mmCIF file of C-alpha atoms and ligand atoms in Angstrom:
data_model
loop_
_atom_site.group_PDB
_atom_site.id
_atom_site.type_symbol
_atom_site.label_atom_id
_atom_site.label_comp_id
_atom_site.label_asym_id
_atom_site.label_seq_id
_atom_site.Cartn_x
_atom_site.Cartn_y
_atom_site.Cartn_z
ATOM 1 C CA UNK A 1 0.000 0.000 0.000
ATOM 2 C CA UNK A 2 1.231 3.704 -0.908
ATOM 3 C CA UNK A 3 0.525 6.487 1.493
ATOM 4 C CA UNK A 4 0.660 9.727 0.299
ATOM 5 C CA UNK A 5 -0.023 12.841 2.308
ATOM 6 C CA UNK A 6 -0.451 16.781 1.723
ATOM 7 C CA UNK A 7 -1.029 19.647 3.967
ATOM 8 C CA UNK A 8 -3.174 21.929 3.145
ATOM 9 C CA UNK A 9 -5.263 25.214 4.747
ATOM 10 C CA UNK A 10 -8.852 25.304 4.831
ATOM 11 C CA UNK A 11 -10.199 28.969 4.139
ATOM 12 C CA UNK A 12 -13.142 30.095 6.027
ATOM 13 C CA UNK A 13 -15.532 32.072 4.149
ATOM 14 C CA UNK A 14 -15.864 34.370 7.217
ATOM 15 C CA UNK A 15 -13.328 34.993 9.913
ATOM 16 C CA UNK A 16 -13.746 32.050 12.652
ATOM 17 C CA UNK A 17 -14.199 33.349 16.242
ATOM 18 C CA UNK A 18 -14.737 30.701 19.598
ATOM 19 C CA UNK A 19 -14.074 32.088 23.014
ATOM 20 C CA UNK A 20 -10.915 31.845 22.896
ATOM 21 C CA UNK A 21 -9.240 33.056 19.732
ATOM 22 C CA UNK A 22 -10.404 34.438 16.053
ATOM 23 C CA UNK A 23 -8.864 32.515 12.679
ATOM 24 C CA UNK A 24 -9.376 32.897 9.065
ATOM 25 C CA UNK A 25 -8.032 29.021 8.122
ATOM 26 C CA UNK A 26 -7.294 25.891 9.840
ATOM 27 C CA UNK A 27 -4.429 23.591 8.641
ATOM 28 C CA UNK A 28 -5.270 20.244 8.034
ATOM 29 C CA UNK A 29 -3.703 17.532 6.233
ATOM 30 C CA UNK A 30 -5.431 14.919 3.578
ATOM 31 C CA UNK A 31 -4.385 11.574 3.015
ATOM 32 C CA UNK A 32 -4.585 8.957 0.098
ATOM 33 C CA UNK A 33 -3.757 4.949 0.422
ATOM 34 C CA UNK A 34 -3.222 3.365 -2.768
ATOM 35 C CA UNK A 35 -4.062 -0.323 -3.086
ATOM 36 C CA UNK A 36 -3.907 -1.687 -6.885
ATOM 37 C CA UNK A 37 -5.104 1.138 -8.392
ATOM 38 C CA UNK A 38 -7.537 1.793 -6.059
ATOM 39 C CA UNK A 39 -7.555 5.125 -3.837
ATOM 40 C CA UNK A 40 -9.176 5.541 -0.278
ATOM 41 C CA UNK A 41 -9.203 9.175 1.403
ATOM 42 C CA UNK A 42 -8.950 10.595 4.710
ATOM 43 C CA UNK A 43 -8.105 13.955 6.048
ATOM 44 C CA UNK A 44 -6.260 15.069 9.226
ATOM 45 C CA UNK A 45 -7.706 18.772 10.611
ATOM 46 C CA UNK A 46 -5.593 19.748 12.880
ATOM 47 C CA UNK A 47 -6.875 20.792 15.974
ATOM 48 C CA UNK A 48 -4.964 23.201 18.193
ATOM 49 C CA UNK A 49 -6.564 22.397 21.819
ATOM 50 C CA UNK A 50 -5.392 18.883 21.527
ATOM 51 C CA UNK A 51 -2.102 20.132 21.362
ATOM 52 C CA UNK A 52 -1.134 18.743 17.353
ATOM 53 C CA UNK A 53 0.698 20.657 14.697
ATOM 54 C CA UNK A 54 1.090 19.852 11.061
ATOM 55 C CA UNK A 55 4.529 19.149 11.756
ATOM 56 C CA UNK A 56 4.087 16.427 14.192
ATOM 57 C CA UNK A 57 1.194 14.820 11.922
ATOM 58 C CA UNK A 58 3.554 15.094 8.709
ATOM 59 C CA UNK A 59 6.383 12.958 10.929
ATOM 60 C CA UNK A 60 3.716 10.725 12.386
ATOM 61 C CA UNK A 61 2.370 9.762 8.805
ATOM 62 C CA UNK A 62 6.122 9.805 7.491
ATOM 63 C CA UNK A 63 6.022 7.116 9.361
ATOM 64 C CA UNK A 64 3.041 5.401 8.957
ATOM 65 C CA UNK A 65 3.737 5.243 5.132
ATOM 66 C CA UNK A 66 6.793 3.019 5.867
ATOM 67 C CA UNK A 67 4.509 0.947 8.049
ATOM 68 C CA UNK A 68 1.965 0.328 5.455
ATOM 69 C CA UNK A 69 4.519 -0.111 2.389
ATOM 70 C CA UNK A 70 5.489 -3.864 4.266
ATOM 71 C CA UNK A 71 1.681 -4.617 4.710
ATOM 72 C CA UNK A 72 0.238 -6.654 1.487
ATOM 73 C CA UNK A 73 -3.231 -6.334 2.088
ATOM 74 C CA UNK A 74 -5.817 -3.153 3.013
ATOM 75 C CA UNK A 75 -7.956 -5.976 5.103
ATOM 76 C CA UNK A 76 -8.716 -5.836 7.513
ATOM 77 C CA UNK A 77 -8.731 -2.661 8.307
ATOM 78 C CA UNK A 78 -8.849 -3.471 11.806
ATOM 79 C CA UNK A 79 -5.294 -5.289 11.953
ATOM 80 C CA UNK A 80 -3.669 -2.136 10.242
ATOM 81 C CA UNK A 81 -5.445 -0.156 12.893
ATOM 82 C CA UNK A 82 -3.557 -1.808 15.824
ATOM 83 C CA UNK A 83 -0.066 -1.498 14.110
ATOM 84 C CA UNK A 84 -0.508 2.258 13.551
ATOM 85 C CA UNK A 85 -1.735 2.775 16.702
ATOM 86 C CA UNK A 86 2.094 1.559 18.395
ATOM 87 C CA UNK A 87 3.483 4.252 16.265
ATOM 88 C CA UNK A 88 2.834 6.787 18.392
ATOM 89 C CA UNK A 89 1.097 7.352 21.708
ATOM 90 C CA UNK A 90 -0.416 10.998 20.273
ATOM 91 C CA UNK A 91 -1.505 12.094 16.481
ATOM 92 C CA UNK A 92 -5.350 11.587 16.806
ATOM 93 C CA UNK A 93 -5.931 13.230 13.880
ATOM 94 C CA UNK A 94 -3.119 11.332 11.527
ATOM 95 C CA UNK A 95 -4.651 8.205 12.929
ATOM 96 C CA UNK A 96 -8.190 9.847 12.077
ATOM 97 C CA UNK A 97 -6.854 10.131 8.505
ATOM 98 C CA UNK A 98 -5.607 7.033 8.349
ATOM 99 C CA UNK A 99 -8.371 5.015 9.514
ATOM 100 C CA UNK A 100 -10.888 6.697 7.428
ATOM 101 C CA UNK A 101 -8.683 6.431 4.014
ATOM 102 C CA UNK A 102 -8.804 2.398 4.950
ATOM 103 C CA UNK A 103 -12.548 2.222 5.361
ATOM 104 C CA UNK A 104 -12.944 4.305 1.927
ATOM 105 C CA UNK A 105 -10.123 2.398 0.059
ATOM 106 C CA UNK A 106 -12.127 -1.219 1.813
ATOM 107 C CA UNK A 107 -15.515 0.321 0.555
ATOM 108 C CA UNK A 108 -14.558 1.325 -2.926
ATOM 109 C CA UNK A 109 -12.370 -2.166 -3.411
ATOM 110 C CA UNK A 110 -15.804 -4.050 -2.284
ATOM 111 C CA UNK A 111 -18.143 -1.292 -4.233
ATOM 112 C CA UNK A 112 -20.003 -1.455 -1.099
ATOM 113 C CA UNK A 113 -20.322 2.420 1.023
ATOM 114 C CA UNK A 114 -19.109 2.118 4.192
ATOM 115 C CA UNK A 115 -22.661 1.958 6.101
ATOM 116 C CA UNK A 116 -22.971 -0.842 4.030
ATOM 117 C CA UNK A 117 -19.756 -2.515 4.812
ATOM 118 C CA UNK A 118 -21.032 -2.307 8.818
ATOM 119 C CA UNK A 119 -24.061 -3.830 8.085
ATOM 120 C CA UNK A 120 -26.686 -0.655 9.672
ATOM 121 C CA UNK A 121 -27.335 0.683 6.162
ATOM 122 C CA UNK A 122 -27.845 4.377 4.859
ATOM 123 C CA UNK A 123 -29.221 6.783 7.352
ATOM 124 C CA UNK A 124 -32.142 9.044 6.537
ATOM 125 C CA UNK A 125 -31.158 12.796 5.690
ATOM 126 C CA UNK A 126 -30.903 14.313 8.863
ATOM 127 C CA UNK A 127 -30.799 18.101 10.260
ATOM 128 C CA UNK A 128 -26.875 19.859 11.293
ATOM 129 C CA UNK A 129 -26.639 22.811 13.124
ATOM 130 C CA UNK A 130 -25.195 25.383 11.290
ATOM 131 C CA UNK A 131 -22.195 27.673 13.221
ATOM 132 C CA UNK A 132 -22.160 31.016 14.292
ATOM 133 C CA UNK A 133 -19.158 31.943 15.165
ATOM 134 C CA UNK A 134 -18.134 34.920 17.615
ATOM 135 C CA UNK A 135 -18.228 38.215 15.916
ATOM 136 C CA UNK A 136 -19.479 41.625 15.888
ATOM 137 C CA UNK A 137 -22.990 42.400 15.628
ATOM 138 C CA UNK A 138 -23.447 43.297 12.199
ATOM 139 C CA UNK A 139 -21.612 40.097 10.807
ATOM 140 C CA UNK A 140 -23.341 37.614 12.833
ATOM 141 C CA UNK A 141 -26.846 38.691 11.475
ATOM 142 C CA UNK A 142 -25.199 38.211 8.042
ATOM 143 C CA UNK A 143 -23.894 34.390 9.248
ATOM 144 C CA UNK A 144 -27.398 34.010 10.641
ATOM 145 C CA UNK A 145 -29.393 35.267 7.153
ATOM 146 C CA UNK A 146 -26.395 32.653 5.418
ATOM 147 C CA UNK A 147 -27.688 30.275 7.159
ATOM 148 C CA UNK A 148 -31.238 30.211 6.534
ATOM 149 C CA UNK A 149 -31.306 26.944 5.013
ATOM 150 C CA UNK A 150 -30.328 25.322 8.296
ATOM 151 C CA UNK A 151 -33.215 24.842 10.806
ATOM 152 C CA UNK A 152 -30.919 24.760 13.640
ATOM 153 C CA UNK A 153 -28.037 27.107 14.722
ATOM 154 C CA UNK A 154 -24.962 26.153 16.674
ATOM 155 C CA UNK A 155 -23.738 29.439 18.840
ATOM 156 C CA UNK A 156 -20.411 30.118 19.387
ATOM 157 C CA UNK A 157 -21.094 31.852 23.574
ATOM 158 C CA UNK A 158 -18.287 32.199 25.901
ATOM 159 C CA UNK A 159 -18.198 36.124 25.082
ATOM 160 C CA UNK A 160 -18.389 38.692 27.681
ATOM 161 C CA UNK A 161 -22.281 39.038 27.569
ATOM 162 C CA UNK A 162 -23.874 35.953 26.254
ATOM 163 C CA UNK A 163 -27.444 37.155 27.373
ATOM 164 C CA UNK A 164 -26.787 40.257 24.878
ATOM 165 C CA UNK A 165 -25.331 37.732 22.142
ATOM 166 C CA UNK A 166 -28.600 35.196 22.332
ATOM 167 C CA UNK A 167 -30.827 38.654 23.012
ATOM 168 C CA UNK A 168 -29.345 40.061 20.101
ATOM 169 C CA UNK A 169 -29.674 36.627 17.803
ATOM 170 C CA UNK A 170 -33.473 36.428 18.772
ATOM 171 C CA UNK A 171 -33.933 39.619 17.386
ATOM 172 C CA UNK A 172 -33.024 37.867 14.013
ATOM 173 C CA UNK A 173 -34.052 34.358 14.554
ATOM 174 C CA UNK A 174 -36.480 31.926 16.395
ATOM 175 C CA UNK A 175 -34.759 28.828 15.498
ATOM 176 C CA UNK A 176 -33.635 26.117 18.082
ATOM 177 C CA UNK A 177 -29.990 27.134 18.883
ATOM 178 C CA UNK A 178 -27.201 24.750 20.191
ATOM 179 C CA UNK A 179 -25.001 26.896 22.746
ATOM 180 C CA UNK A 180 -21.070 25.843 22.852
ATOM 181 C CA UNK A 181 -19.248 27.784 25.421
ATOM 182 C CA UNK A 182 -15.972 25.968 24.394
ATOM 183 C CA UNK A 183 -14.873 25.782 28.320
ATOM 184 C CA UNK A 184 -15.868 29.836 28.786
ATOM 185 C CA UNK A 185 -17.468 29.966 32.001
ATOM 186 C CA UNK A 186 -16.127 28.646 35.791
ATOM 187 C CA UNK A 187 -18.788 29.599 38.815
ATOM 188 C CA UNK A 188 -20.993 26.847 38.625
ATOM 189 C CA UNK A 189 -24.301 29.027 39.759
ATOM 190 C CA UNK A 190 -23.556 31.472 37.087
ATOM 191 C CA UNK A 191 -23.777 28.352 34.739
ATOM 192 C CA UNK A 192 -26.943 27.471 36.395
ATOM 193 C CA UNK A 193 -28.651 30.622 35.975
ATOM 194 C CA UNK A 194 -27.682 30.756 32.588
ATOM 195 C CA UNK A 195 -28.984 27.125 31.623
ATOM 196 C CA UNK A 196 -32.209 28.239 32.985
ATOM 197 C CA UNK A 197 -32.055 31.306 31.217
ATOM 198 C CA UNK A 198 -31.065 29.819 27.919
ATOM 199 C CA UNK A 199 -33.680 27.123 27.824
ATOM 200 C CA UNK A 200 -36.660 30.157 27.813
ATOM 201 C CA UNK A 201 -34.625 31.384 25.017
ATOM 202 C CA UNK A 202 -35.075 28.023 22.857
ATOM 203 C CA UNK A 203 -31.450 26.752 23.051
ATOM 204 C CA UNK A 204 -31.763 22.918 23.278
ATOM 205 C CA UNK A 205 -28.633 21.816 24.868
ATOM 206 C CA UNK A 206 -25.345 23.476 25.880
ATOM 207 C CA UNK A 207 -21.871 22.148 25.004
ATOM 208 C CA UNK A 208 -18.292 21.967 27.661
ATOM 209 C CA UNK A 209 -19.653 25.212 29.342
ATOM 210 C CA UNK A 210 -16.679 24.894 32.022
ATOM 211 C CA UNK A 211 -12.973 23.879 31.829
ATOM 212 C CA UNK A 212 -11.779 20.120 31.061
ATOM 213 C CA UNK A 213 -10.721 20.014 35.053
ATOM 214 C CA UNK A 214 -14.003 21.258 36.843
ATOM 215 C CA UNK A 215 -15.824 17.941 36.883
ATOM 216 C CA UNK A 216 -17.379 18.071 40.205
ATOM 217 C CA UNK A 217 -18.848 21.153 38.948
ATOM 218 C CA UNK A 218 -20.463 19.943 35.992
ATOM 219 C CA UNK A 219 -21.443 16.639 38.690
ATOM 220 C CA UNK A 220 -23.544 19.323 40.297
ATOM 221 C CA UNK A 221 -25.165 20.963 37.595
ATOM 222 C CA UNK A 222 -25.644 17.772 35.326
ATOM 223 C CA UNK A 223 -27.838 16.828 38.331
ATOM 224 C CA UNK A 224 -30.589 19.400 37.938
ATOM 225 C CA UNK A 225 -29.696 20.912 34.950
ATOM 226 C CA UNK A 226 -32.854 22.101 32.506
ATOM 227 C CA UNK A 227 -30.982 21.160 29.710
ATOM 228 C CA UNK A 228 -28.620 18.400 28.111
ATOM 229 C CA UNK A 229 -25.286 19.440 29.009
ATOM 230 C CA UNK A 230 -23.114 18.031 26.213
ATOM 231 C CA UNK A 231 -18.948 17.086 27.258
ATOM 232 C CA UNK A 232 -16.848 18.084 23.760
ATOM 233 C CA UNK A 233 -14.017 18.905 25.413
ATOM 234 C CA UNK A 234 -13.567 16.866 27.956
ATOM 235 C CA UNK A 235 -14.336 13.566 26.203
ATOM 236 C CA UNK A 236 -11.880 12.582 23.041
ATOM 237 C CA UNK A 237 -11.557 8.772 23.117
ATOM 238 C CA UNK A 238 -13.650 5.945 24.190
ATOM 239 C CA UNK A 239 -11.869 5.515 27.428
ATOM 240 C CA UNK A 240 -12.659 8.962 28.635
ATOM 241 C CA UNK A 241 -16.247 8.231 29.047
ATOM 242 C CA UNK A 242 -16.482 6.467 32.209
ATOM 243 C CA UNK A 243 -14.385 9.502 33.530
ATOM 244 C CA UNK A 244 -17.154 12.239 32.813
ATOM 245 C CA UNK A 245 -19.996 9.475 34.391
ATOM 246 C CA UNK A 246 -23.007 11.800 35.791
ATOM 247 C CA UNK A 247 -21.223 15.036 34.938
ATOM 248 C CA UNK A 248 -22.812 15.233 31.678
ATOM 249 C CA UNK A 249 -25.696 13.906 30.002
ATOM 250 C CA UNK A 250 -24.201 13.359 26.573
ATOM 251 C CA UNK A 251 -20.813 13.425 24.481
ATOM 252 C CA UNK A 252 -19.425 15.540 20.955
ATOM 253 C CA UNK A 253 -17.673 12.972 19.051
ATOM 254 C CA UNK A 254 -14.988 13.578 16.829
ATOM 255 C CA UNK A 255 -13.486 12.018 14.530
ATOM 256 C CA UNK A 256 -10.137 14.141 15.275
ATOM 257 C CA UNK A 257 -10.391 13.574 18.511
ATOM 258 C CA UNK A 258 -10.920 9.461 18.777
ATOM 259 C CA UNK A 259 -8.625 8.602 16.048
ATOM 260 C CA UNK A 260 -11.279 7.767 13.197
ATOM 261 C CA UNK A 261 -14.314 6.150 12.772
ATOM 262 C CA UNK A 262 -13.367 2.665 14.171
ATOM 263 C CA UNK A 263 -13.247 4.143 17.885
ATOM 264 C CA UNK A 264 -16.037 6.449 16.609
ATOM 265 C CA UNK A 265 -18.389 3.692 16.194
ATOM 266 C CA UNK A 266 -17.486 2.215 19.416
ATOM 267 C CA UNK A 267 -17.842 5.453 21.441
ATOM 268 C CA UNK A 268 -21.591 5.754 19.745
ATOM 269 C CA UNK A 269 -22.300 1.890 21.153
ATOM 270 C CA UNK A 270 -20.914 2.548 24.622
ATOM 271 C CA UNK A 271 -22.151 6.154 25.284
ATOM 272 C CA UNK A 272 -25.638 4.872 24.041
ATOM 273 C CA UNK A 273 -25.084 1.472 26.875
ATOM 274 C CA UNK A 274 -24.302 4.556 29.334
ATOM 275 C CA UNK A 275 -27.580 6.422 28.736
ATOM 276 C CA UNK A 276 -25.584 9.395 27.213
ATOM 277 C CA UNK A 277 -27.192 11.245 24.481
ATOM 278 C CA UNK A 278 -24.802 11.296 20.973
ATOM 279 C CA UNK A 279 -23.738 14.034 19.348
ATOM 280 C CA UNK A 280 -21.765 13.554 16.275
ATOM 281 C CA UNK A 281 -19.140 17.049 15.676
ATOM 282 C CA UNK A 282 -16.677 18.264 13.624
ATOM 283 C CA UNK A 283 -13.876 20.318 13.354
ATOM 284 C CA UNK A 284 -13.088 23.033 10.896
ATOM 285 C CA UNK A 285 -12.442 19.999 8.248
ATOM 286 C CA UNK A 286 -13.363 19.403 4.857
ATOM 287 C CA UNK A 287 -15.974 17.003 3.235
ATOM 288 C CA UNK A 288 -13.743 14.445 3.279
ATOM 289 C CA UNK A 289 -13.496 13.749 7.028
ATOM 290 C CA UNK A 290 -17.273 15.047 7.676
ATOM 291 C CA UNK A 291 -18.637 12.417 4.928
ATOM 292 C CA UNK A 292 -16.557 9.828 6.884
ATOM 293 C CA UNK A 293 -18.742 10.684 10.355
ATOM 294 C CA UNK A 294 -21.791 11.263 8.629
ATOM 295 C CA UNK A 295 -22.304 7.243 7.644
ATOM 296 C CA UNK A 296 -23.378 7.278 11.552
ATOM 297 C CA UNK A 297 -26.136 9.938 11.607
ATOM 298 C CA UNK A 298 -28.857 7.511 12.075
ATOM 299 C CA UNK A 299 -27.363 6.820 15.780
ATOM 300 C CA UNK A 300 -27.071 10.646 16.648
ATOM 301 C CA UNK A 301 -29.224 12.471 19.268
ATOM 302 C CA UNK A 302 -27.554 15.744 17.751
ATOM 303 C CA UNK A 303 -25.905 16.388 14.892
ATOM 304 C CA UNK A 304 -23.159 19.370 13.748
ATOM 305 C CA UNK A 305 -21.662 18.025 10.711
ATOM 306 C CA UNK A 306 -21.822 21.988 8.683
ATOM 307 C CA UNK A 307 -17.815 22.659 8.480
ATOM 308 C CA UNK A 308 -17.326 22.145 4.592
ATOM 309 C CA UNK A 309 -20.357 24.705 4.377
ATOM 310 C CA UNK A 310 -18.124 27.094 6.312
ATOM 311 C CA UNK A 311 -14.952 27.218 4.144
ATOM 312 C CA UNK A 312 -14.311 28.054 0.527
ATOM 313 C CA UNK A 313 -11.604 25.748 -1.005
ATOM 314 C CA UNK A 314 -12.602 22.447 -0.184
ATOM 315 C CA UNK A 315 -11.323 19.665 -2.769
ATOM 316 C CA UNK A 316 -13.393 17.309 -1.920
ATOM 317 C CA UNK A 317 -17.549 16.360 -2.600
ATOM 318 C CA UNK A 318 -19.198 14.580 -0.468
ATOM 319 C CA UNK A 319 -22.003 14.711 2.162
ATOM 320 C CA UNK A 320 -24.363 17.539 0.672
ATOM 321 C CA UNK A 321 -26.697 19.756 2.303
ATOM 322 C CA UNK A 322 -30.456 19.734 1.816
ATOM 323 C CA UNK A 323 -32.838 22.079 3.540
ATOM 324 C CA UNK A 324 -30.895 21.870 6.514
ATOM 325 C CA UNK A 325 -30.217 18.250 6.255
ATOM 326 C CA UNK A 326 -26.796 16.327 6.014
ATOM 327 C CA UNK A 327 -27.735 14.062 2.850
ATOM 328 C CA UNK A 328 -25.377 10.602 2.286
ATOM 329 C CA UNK A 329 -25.063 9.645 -1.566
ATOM 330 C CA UNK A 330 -24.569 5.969 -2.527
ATOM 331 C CA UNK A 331 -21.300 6.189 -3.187
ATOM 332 C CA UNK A 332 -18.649 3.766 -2.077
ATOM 333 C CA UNK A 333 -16.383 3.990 0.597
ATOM 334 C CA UNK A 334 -17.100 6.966 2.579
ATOM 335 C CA UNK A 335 -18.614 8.500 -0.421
ATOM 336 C CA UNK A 336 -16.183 10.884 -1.221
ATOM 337 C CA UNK A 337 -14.676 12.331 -4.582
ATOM 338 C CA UNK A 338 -11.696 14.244 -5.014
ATOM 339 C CA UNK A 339 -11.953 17.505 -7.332
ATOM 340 C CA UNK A 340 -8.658 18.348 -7.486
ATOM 341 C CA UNK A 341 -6.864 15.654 -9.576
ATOM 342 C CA UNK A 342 -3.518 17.844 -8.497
ATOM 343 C CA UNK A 343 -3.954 17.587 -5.134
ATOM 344 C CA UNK A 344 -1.221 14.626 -4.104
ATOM 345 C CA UNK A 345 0.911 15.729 -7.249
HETATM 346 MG MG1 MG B 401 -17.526 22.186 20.990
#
């Protein structure tokens, strides 16, 4: 098998704010395994908080490549898996890549798409949020009248007054908003009041509204909170889920985060065993990993699957976007097609 790998920056159409910085692209890297003639792709976004650069991802897959050169066969998938894992202890994202380039390259070598391959078949089309991000007054009303094909918007809080920010956004809007505070907010009462708050203002759940760290916190208000309090942050692989147990009613998986859609799957299975609502996220990545999650929608409580709608130069097609729902096509693999024949020259 032949690994190639190029980095590349995603360009957001508008200026990216969360509470904690502003950006106008995010780096990711895509990724192409060639089996006899036959190409699977995956992507690597590279996502600052979990402390990965492009540099570490482009040595990590370095040396990955060299792994899967002395392997014969793409299948299983599952057998690679375990080998790439012992290169390194870190890289979620180049394993992300990795793992989702062998379930497309298994798909399109069976002609089967990958929801297909696990045996639950195609989900329905099924409503995203669509992301706000933080800005100033006049360009979120803009974002907001963007996104009027999307029934249900995902805002970006954390700010210094979030009751002006929602105030100001029902002033444009009555839609059901998601809230993520992305960690912004550390007295538990003033969460409180603000959950209470928010759900008269139709938000439907709240995402990581305090730190990683401040779990006996979110142990309190998980236990009488009015609304689903949703761990992003504080939940990246499988094994972190017992850890958040009762301080949050549901988890934001990742692909980026779990290292692809093998542990993805098996987050869904256990978090659902656990009585934890699912949420299926993304990062700022392309249509290439977000096609990759969406073959699980029809197991998702909550879905935010809108990054390719939010940047420009995306050389992928995949997933589309239908009246505010995420729409699979019948391709195989992962259901992904690359645009830009030049893109691994
Ligand atoms: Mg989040």
């Amino acid at each position: 098998m032949i690994l190639s790998f190029k980095p590349y920056l995603l360009e957001f159409k508008h200026p990216f704010g969360v509470s904690s910085n502003t950006r106008t692209h995010t780096p990711t890297v895509f990724v192409r395994i060639e089996y006899s003639g036959v190409y699977g792709y995956g992507e690597a976004c590279i996502p600052k908080y979990l402390g990965e650069t492009t540099e570490d991802t482009l040595a990590f897959l370095d040396r990955a490549a060299r792994l899967l050169d002395g392997i014969e066969s793409p299948i299983p998938e599952s057998a690679i898996m375990k080998q790439v894992h012992t290169l390194s202890k870190v890289n979620n994202a180049g394993k992300a890549a990795i793992d989702m380039a062998l379930q497309d390259l298994a798909g399109k070598m069976l002609d089967e798409p990958y929801y297909n391959l696990m045996g639950f078949g195609k989900s329905a089309p099924a409503f995203t949020s669509a992301t706000i991000g933080i800005d100033d007054e006049a360009k979120v009303a803009q974002k907001i009248k963007e996104a009027s094909d999307f029934k249900i918007l995902k805002i970006k809080a954390g700010t210094k007054d979030d009751k002006s920010l929602i105030n100001f956004i029902r002033d444009h809007t009555d839609k059901p908003l998601y809230v993520d505070v992305n960690q912004g907010w550390t007295d538990k009462y003033f969460v409180m009041d603000m959950l209470h708050w928010f759900k008269e203002k139709n938000v439907v759940l709240v995402e990581q509204p305090m730190p990683i760290g401040h779990l006996n916190d979110m142990a309190w208000v998980n236990e009488s909170s009015p609304l689903p309090v949703i761990a992003d942050e504080s939940v990246k692989r499988l094994t972190d889920i017992n850890k958040i147990s009762g301080c949050f009613s549901g988890i934001n998986i990742k692909l980026m985060k779990c290292t692809g859609p093998t542990e993805a799957g098996k987050m869904i299975r256990f978090a659902k065993k656990k009585g934890l609502k699912v949420m299926l996220g993304c990062m700022a990545e392309s249509s290439c990993a977000t096609s990759s999650m969406a073959q699980f929608m029809q197991f998702a409580d909550f879905i935010d699957l809108d990054a390719p709608n939010l940047i420009k130069n995306d050389p992928f097609r995949g997933i589309k976007y239908e009246n505010g729902k995420v729409v699979l096509n019948d391709l195989p693999g992962n259901g992904v097609e690359l645009l830009d024949n030049n893109l691994f020259n």
